[in-house]
Amino acid sequence: MDTNTLCLGVLLLGDASGYDIKKMFEDSFSHFQAASFGSIYPALNKLSEQGMVSFREEQQDKRPNKKVFSITPSGREQFLATLSKAEPTEQYRSDFLVLMTFAHLLPPERLVEIIDIQLKNLQGELDILDEIIQHCSTLSAGMRFTVEYGIAANRALLELTRNRKQSLLREIALEHSHSGAAQ
Amino acid sequence: MDTNTLCLGVLLLGDASGYDIKKMFEDSFSHFQAASFGSIYPALNKLSEQGMVSFREEQQDKRPNKKVFSITPSGREQFLATLSKAEPTEQYRSDFLVLMTFAHLLPPERLVEIIDIQLKNLQGELDILDEIIQHCSTLSAGMRFTVEYGIAANRALLELTRNRKQSLLREIALEHSHSGAAQ
DNA sequence: ACATACATGTAAATAGTTACATGATTTC
DNA sequence: GAAATCATGTAACTATTTACATGTATGT
């Protein structure tokens, strides 16, 4: 889903500046969507031209001024139309699994290091999600489900990786000795 | 990881044409990487210019001719260097979870439909991975791990989504009645 | 007759990231 | 004194997908 649509969605949850939207992405959606300033600000200006959002400029002292965006009825309509056509797709890309595919080409110490980093990353993500679900009783049912979904995946992956670490290392060492000392 | 690097990796497993490489992506790596012809062919030609791969043209009767690529020692070296620097990162993007985030805005029938499609997708992916692991005893330990990893994630997600479906639907219906008949 | 598999390639369009520019204020 | 937070924006670059062009052979 493109940044334009995602911005409309965030604004449906409440008025916000571009900076606020970026924070929302980081705090609430980072486990399944991402967007940078370089795509958020142009998206907001484009949506404004199209009448999908409006904004008011707010002066602040001791802080730079900000543009607070609101979704318009047209914007709401368009977002709903997009949602009604959207397919529930998912995509997963992993350099970790590329590394594992070629595990037999890596020095054993490096392989151990990679698995340990991955374990740490999975645990870190799990901790973040656990915290979101505990602290925020204000979460809507749908949002709570997205967090549970992330937790389920991370838990399963953490468990598998932990359980298989030693046996995987052994299997790869075995493949090395199989193919001989050469190479 | 870019298509160039991924092509070198595939060629390390054996000589192949661009068409073969595309099939490899579909058959063996589709659960964590993707590449289309539009990125594979240019990548192969670029790698060839750089001396990372060589190729021979093979005539076939009843089939179009093909260019069979082999990785060169430089290519092997470069791939290994890339692997040794690569971070074990992962990224997940989901339109399904975007849809779930805004579940309260969707008509209940549509919501049921989305969850059922997602359930079917997860089961379909799981079936594919189960088949790979059963049919291919030739898989290296590293590759087998990547398949197990995919299975673990899909199993956990399938179970969660199945178990939560009814309660989620109820919770969202409750939120609707909470906010009143208006809106 | 129509779709799929085989096979290679290009061009346009899409969409995004990264890095930079600017500058006050607050925290370490 | 350095780094982070607040705040908006642009430009260059990167990488990719989609659709097209071309053509034979096989399966339904």
PDB file of C-alpha atoms in Angstrom, chain A residues 139-142 144-145 148, chain B residues 104 164-178:
ATOM      1  CA  LEU A 139      -6.037   0.103  21.254  1.00  0.00           C
ATOM      2  CA  SER A 140      -8.937  -0.758  18.936  1.00  0.00           C
ATOM      3  CA  ALA A 141      -9.724  -4.451  18.452  1.00  0.00           C
ATOM      4  CA  GLY A 142      -8.255  -4.385  14.931  1.00  0.00           C
ATOM      5  CA  ARG A 144      -4.708  -5.127  18.964  1.00  0.00           C
ATOM      6  CA  PHE A 145      -5.008  -8.002  16.519  1.00  0.00           C
ATOM      7  CA  GLU A 148      -0.976 -10.146  18.446  1.00  0.00           C
TER       8      GLU A 148
ATOM      9  CA  HIS B 104     -14.051  -1.171  12.236  1.00  0.00           C
ATOM     10  CA  ARG B 164      -9.098 -15.250  16.941  1.00  0.00           C
ATOM     11  CA  LYS B 165     -11.505 -14.960  14.013  1.00  0.00           C
ATOM     12  CA  GLN B 166     -14.776 -15.223  15.962  1.00  0.00           C
ATOM     13  CA  SER B 167     -13.696 -13.192  18.962  1.00  0.00           C
ATOM     14  CA  LEU B 168     -12.289 -10.467  16.713  1.00  0.00           C
ATOM     15  CA  LEU B 169     -15.564 -10.247  14.813  1.00  0.00           C
ATOM     16  CA  ARG B 170     -17.447  -9.988  18.104  1.00  0.00           C
ATOM     17  CA  GLU B 171     -15.122  -7.319  19.493  1.00  0.00           C
ATOM     18  CA  ILE B 172     -15.521  -5.182  16.390  1.00  0.00           C
ATOM     19  CA  ALA B 173     -19.294  -5.537  16.421  1.00  0.00           C
ATOM     20  CA  LEU B 174     -19.172  -4.429  20.049  1.00  0.00           C
ATOM     21  CA  GLU B 175     -17.104  -1.358  19.145  1.00  0.00           C
ATOM     22  CA  HIS B 176     -19.739  -0.476  16.549  1.00  0.00           C
ATOM     23  CA  SER B 177     -22.605  -0.602  19.035  1.00  0.00           C
ATOM     24  CA  HIS B 178     -20.496   1.300  21.585  1.00  0.00           C
TER      25      HIS B 178
END
